[in-house]
XYZ file of C-alpha atoms in Angstrom:
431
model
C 13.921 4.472 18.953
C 10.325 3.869 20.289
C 9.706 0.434 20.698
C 6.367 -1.555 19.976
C 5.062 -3.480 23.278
C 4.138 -7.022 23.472
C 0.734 -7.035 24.458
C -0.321 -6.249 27.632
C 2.577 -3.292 27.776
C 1.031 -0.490 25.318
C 3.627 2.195 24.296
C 3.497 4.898 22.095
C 3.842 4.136 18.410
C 5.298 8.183 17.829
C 5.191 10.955 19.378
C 3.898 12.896 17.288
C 0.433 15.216 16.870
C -0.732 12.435 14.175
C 0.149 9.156 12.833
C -0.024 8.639 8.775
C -1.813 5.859 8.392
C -0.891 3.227 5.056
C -2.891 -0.459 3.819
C -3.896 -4.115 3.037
C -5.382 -4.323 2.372
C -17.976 -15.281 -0.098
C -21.594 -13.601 -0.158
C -23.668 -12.409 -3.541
C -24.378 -9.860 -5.121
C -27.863 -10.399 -4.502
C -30.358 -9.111 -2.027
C -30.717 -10.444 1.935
C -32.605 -9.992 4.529
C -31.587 -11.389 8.010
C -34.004 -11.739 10.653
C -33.908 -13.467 14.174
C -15.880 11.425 13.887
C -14.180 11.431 11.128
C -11.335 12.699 9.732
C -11.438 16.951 8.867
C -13.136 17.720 5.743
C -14.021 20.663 3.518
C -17.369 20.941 3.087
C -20.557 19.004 5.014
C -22.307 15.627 4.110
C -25.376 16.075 2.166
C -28.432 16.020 4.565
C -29.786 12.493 3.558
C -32.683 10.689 4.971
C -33.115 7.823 6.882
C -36.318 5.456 6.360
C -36.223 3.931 9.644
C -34.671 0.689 8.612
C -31.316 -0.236 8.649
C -29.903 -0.769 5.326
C -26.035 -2.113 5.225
C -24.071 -2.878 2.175
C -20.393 -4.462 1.783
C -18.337 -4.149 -0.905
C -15.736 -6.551 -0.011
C -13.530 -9.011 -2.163
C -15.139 -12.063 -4.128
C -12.744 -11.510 -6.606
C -9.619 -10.071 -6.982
C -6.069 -9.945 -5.578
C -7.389 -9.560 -2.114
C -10.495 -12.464 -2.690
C -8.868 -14.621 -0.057
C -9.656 -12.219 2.663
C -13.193 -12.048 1.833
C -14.834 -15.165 3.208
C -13.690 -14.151 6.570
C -14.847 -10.787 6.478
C -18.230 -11.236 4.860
C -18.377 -14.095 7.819
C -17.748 -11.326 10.024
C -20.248 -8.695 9.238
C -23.228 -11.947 8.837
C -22.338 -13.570 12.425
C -22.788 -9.739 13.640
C -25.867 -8.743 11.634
C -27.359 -12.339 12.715
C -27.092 -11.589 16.352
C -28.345 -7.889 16.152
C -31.644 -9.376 14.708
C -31.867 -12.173 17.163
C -31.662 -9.517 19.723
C -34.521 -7.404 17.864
C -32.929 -6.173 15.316
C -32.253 -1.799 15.039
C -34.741 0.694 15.437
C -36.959 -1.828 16.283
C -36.288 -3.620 12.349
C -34.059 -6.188 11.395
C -31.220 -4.715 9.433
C -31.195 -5.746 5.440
C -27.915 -6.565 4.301
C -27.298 -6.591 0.453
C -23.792 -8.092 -0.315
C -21.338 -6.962 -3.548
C -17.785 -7.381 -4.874
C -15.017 -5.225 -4.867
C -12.805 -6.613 -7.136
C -9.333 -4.843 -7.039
C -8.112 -1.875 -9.384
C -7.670 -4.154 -12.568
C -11.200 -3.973 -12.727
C -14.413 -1.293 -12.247
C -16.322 -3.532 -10.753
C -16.071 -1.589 -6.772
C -17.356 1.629 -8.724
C -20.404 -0.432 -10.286
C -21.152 -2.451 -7.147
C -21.480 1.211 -4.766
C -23.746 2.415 -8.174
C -25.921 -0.621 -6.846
C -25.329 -0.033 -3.123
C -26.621 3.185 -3.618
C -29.280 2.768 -5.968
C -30.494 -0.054 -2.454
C -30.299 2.832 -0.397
C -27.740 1.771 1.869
C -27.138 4.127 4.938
C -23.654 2.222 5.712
C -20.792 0.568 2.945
C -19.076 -2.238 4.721
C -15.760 -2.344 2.631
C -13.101 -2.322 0.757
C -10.093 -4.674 1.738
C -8.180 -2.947 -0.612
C -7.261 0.830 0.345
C -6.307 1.460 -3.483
C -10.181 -0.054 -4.582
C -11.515 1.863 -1.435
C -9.715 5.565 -2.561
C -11.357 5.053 -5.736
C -15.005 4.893 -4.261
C -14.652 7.182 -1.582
C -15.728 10.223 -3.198
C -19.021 8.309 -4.763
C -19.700 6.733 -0.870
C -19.608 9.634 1.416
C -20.848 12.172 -1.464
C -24.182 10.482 -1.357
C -24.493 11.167 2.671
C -23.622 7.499 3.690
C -20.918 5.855 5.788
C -17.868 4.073 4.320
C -16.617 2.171 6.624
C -13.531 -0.025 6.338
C -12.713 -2.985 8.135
C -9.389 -3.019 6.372
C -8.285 -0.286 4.839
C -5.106 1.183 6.193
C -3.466 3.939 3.943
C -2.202 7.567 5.407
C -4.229 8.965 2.574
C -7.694 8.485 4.620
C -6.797 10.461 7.569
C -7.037 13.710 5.992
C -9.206 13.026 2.795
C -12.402 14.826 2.353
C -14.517 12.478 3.679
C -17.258 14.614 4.523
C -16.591 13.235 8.257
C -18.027 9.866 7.187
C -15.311 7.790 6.459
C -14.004 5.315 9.449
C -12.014 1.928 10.050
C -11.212 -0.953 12.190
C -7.859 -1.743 10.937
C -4.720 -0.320 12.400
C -2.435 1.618 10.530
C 0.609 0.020 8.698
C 2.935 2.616 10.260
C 2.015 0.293 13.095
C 2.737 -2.755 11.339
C 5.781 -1.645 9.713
C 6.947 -0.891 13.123
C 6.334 -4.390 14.377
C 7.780 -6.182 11.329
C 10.651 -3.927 11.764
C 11.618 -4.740 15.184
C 10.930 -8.437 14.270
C 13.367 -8.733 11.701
C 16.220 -6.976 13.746
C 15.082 -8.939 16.365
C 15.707 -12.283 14.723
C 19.283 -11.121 14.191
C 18.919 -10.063 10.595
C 21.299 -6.821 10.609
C 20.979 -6.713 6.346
C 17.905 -7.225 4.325
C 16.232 -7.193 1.005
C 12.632 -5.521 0.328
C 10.337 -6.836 -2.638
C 7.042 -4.780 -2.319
C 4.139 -3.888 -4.505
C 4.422 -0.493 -6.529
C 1.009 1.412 -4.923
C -0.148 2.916 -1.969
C -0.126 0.152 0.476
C 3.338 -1.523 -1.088
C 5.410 1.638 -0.631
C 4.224 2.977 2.611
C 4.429 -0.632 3.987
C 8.242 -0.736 2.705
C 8.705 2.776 3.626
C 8.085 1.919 7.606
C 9.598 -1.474 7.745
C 12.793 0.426 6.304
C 13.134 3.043 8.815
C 12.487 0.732 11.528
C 15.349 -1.584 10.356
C 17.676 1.545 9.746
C 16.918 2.947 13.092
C 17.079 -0.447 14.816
C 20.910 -0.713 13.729
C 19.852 -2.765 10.660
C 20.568 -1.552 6.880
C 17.915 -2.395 3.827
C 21.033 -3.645 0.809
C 18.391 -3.132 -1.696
C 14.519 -2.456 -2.098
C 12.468 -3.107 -5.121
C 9.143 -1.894 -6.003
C 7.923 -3.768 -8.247
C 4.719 -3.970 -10.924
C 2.243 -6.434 -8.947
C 1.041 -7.164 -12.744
C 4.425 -8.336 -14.188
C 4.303 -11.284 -16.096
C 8.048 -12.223 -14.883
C 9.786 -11.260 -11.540
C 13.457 -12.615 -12.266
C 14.938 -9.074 -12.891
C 13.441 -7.842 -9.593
C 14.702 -11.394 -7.397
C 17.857 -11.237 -9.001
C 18.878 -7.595 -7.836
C 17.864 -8.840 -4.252
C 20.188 -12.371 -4.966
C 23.315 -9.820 -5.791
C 23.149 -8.000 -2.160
C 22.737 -11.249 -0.683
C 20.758 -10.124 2.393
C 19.847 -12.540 5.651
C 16.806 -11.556 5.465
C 13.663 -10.557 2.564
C 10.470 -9.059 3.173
C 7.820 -9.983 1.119
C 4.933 -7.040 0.534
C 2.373 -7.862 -1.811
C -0.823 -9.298 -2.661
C -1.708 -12.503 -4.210
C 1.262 -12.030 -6.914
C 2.973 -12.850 -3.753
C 3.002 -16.411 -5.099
C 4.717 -16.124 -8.303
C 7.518 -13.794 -6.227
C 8.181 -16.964 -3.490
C 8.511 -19.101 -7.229
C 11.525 -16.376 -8.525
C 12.986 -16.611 -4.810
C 13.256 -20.492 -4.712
C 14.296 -21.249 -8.561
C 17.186 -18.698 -7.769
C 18.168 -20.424 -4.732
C 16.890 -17.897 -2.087
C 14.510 -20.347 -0.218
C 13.462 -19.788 3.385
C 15.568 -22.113 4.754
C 18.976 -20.063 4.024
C 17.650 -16.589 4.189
C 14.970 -15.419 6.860
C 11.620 -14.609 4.989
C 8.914 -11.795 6.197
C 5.626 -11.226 4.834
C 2.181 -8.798 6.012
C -1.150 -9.110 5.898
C -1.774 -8.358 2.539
C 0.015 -11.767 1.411
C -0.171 -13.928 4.625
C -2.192 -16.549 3.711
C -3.642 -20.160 4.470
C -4.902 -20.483 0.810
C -2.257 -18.991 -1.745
C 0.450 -21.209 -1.419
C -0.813 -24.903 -0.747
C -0.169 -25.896 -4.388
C 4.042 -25.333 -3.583
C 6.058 -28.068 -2.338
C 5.928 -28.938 1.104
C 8.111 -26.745 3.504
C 8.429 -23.838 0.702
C 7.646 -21.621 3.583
C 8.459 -23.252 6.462
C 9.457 -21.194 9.657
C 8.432 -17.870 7.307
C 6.838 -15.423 9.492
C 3.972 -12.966 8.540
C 2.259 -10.045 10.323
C -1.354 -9.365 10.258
C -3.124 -6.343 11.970
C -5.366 -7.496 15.104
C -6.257 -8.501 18.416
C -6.205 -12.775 19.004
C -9.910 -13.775 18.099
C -11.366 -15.634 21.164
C -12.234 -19.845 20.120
C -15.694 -19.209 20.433
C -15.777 -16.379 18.447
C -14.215 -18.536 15.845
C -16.415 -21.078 16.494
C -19.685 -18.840 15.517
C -17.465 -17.106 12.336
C -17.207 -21.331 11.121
C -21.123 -21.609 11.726
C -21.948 -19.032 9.418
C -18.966 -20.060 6.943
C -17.836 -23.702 7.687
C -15.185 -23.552 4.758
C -13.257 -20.169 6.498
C -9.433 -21.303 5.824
C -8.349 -17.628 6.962
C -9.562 -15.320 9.640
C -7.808 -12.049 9.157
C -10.124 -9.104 9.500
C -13.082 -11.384 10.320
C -13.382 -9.700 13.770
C -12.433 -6.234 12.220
C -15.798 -6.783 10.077
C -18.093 -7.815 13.082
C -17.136 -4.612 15.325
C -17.823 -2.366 12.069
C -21.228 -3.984 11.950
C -22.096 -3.478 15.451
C -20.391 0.287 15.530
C -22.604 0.974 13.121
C -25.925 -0.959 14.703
C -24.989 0.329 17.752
C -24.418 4.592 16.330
C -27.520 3.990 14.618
C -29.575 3.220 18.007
C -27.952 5.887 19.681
C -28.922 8.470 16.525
C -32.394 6.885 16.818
C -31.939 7.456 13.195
C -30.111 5.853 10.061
C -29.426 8.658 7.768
C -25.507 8.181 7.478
C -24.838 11.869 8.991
C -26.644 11.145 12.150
C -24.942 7.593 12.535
C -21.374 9.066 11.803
C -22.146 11.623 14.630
C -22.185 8.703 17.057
C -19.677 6.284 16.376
C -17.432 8.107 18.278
C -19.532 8.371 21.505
C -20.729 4.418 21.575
C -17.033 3.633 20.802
C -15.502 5.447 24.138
C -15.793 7.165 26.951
C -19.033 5.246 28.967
C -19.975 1.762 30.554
C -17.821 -0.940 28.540
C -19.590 -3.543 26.577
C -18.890 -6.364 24.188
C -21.569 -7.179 22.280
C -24.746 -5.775 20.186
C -27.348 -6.970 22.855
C -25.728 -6.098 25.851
C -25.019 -2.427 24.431
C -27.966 -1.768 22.949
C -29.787 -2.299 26.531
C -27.328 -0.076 27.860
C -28.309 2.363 25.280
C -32.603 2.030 26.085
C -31.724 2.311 29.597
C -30.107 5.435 28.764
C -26.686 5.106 29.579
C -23.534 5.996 27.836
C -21.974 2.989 25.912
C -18.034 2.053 25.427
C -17.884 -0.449 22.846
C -15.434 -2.755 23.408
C -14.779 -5.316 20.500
C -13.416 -8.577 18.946
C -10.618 -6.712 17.218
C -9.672 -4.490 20.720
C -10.973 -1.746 22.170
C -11.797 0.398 19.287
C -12.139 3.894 20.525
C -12.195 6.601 17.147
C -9.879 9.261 17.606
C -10.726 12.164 15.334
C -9.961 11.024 12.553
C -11.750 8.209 12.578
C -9.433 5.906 12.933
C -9.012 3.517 16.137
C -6.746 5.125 18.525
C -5.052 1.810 19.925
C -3.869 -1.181 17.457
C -2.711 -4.833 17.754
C -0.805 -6.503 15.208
C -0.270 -10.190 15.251
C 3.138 -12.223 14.067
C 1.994 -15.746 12.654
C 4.478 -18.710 11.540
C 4.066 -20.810 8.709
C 4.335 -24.832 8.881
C 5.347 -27.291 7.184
C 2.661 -27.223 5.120
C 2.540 -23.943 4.064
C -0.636 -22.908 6.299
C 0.617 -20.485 9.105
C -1.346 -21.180 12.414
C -3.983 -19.219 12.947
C -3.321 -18.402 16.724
C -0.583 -15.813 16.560
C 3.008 -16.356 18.186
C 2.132 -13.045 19.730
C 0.496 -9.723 19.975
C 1.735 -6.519 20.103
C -0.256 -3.504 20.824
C 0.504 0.601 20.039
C -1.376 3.925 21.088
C -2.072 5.518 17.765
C -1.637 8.960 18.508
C -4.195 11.035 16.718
C-alpha cells in the first residue's frame, strides 16, 4: 500500500495516469472597490471581452452548512486583493471586488448570486466551499467565458467536467485526504471502525477513500452509514454503528455534524471510549462550543493544507479580527493572486486569456511568493513560478494543483482544536 509522507518526504499518492478528485467542502453582497489549464472539455469558451479592469467576484458561504468556513476565506481573498492594489493594483487598475453568498443546496441562492456576478461583469468567480453548490453553477460560470475558481472545492467530478478549460482550484483532492485519515486511524491502533458520512458527493467519496485505506492498511470498516445530512433525528443511524461496537468512528459531514456528536454521546459512544475522526468539512472552532466541556476532547480532524505562517495569520486577523477558523484562508489568497498574477501575464482580463496563464505563472520559472514581487518579475519579463501560502501550487492539466498537504488537528478541552496542526503530510497528485 502507498503510504502518505509526513511533510518534508513527498510520495506518490497512486500510481496511476489520474487521480479522482472528491470535496468540502463574512463580506456583502454589496459592491467594493479596494484601492492602495484546465481540465479537457468539449467545446471552447465563448470569446468574451475584457475592459481592462480587473473585476473579481466570490461566491463563498455567509450562510449555509458550510458558513463557518467563510470568514476565513473571504479574509483570504481581501488581505490578497488589498496588497495587489497597494502594489498598483492589475493592469495598471485596482481590482473591484464585489462579494456574494453561496448558501448550500437547500437553497438557490449560489445560482442567483453568479446571475449578479455576471450581470457585474466579473472576469473571475472566487468560490464555492461547497463542491455540491459549486457543480450546480458551473455550467452558468464558465458558459459566460469567465473563470470559476475554487479555493475549496474538491470532488472527482471537476476533473473531467466540461469546463470549457476554465474551471481551477487550490484545494487538494479528498482521495488525498482520505488517504491521510486512513493511515491515521490504523495508525492509532484502531484495527475496526464505524463510518457516519453525509449522503452526496463529498460524503461518499470521502467515506469511499478512508475505507479502502483502512481495508488495505489491515483495518476492517464493521459498518458505514450514509446518512440524510437533513434528518431531523440520527438515532437509527448511531445505533447501527453502537451494535458493531467499533474502536474507532469517523465523522464526515457538515454542520449537521453537531447533532450526530449529540446521538453519539446520549448513546454512550463518547470520545473518551471510542477514538473519534472528523475532515474538513466538520472540523471546526465554532460548531461545537455550546457542548459540554471535553465532548471532543483528544478527537482528531483533518483539513486540506499547508501550515499558514504567524504572520500570515497575523494580516488574515487585520482584515477580520473575529476569524475563529482559518481553513482555506490561504487557499483563497493564492486563488486571488493566480488570478492577479495570469491576468498581468495575459495583459488582458477576458477570462479565456487569464485561464491560458494560470498554468505558466503557477510553474515552471523564477519562484516567487507574493503579488508584488511576481508581478515585477513579470514587467521585467521573466517567467514566474508562483509559490503560495497553501504550497507550491503548480496546475497540472486539469487544473488542479499537482502536489497537496493535508493537516491533522486535535481538539481540546474546550472543544476548539488548535489551529497549528499536529502535522503535515504532503502527496504528488498525479495528473
Amino acid at each position: 500500500m502507498i503510504r502518505i509522507a509526513p511533510a518534508g518526504r513527498v510520495l506518490a499518492v497512486a500510481a496511476v495516469a489520474s487521480l479522482a478528485l472528491t470535496a468540502c467542502g463574512g463580506g456583502s453582497n454589496t459592491a467594493t472597490q479596494q484601492t492602495g489549464s484546465a481540465a479537457p472539455s468539449s467545446a471552447a469558451a465563448p470569446a468574451a471581452k475584457g475592459d481592462g479592469v480587473l473585476t473579481i467576484g466570490t461566491l463563498l458561504p455567509q450562510t449555509g452548512s458550510l458558513a463557518f468556513l467563510g470568514p476565513p476565506e473571504f479574509a483570504g481573498v481581501d488581505l490578497a486583493v488589498k496588497e495587489i492594489n497597494e502594489a498598483g493594483g492589475v493592469l495598471g487598475k485596482p481590482v473591484v471586488k464585489y462579494d456574494t453568498d453561496s448558501g448550500d443546496t437547500t437553497t438557490n441562492i449560489a445560482s442567483q448570486s453568479v446571475d449578479k456576478l455576471l450581470t457585474q461583469k466579473a472576469d473571475a468567480i472566487i468560490g464555492a466551499a461547497s463542491s455540491s453548490v459549486s457543480e450546480s453553477v458551473i455550467d452558468k460560470i464558465t458558459g459566460a467565458g469567465v473563470i470559476h475558481f475554487s479555493p475549496a472545492n474538491t470532488s472527482d467530478k471537476f476533473t473531467t467536467i466540461n469546463d470549457h478549460g476554465l474551471y481551477f482550484r487550490t484545494s487538494p483532492p479528498d482521495k488525498l485526504q482520505g488517504r491521510v485519515l486512513g493511515d491515521l486511524i490504523v495508525a492509532d491502533g484502531s484495527d475496526t471502525v464505524g463510518i457516519l458520512a453525509m449522503q452526496d458527493s463529498y460524503g461518499t467519496g470521502l467515506a469511499d477513500n478512508v475505507s479502502k485505506t483502512v481495508q488495505d492498511g489491515g483495518g476492517q470498516v464493521v459498518e458505514r452509514v450514509d446518512y440524510d445530512p437533513k434528518a431531523a433525528d440520527f438515532s437509527a443511524d448511531v445505533a447501527k454503528l453502537k451494535a458493531k461496537n467499533p474502536k474507532a468512528i469517523v465523522l464526515i459531514g457538515f454542520e449537521e455534524t453537531a447533532k450526530v456528536i449529540q446521538e453519539l454521546v446520549k448513546q454512550g459512544l463518547t470520545s473518551d471510549t471510542h477514538k473519534w475522526y472528523m475532515v474538513d468539512g466538520n472540523t471546526s472552532n465554532t460548531n461545537y462550543l455550546k457542548m459540554p466541556k471535553g465532548t471532543l476532547k483528544g478527537v482528531k480532524g483533518t483539513i486540506p493544507g499547508a501550515n499558514a505562517p504567524d504572520d500570515f495569520r497575523k494580516k488574515l486577523l487585520a482584515v477580520n479580527p473575529k476569524l475563529e477558523d482559518f481553513s482555506y484562508a490561504p487557499e483563497s489568497y493564492d486563488a486571488m493572486n493566480l488570478i492577479a498574477l495570469a491576468t498581468e501575464a495575459a495583459k488582458s482580463d477576458a477570462g479565456v486569456d487569464v485561464a491560458a496563464k494560470l498554468s505558466d505563472v503557477s510553474k515552471g520559472g523564477e519562484k516567487c511568493k507574493d503579488f508584488k514581487s511576481c508581478d515585477e518579475l513579470l514587467k521585467a519579463g521573466k517567467d514566474i513560478d508562483y509559490d503560495g501560502v497553501s504550497g507550491p501550487v503548480e496546475f497540472n492539466d486539469a487544473g488542479d494543483p499537482a502536489v497537496a498537504t493535508i493537516g491533522i488537528y486535535q481538539y481540546g478541552p474546550d472543544n476548539k482544536y488548535a489551529t497549528k496542526a499536529l502535522e503535515y503530510r504532503t502527496g504528488n497528485i498525479a495528473g
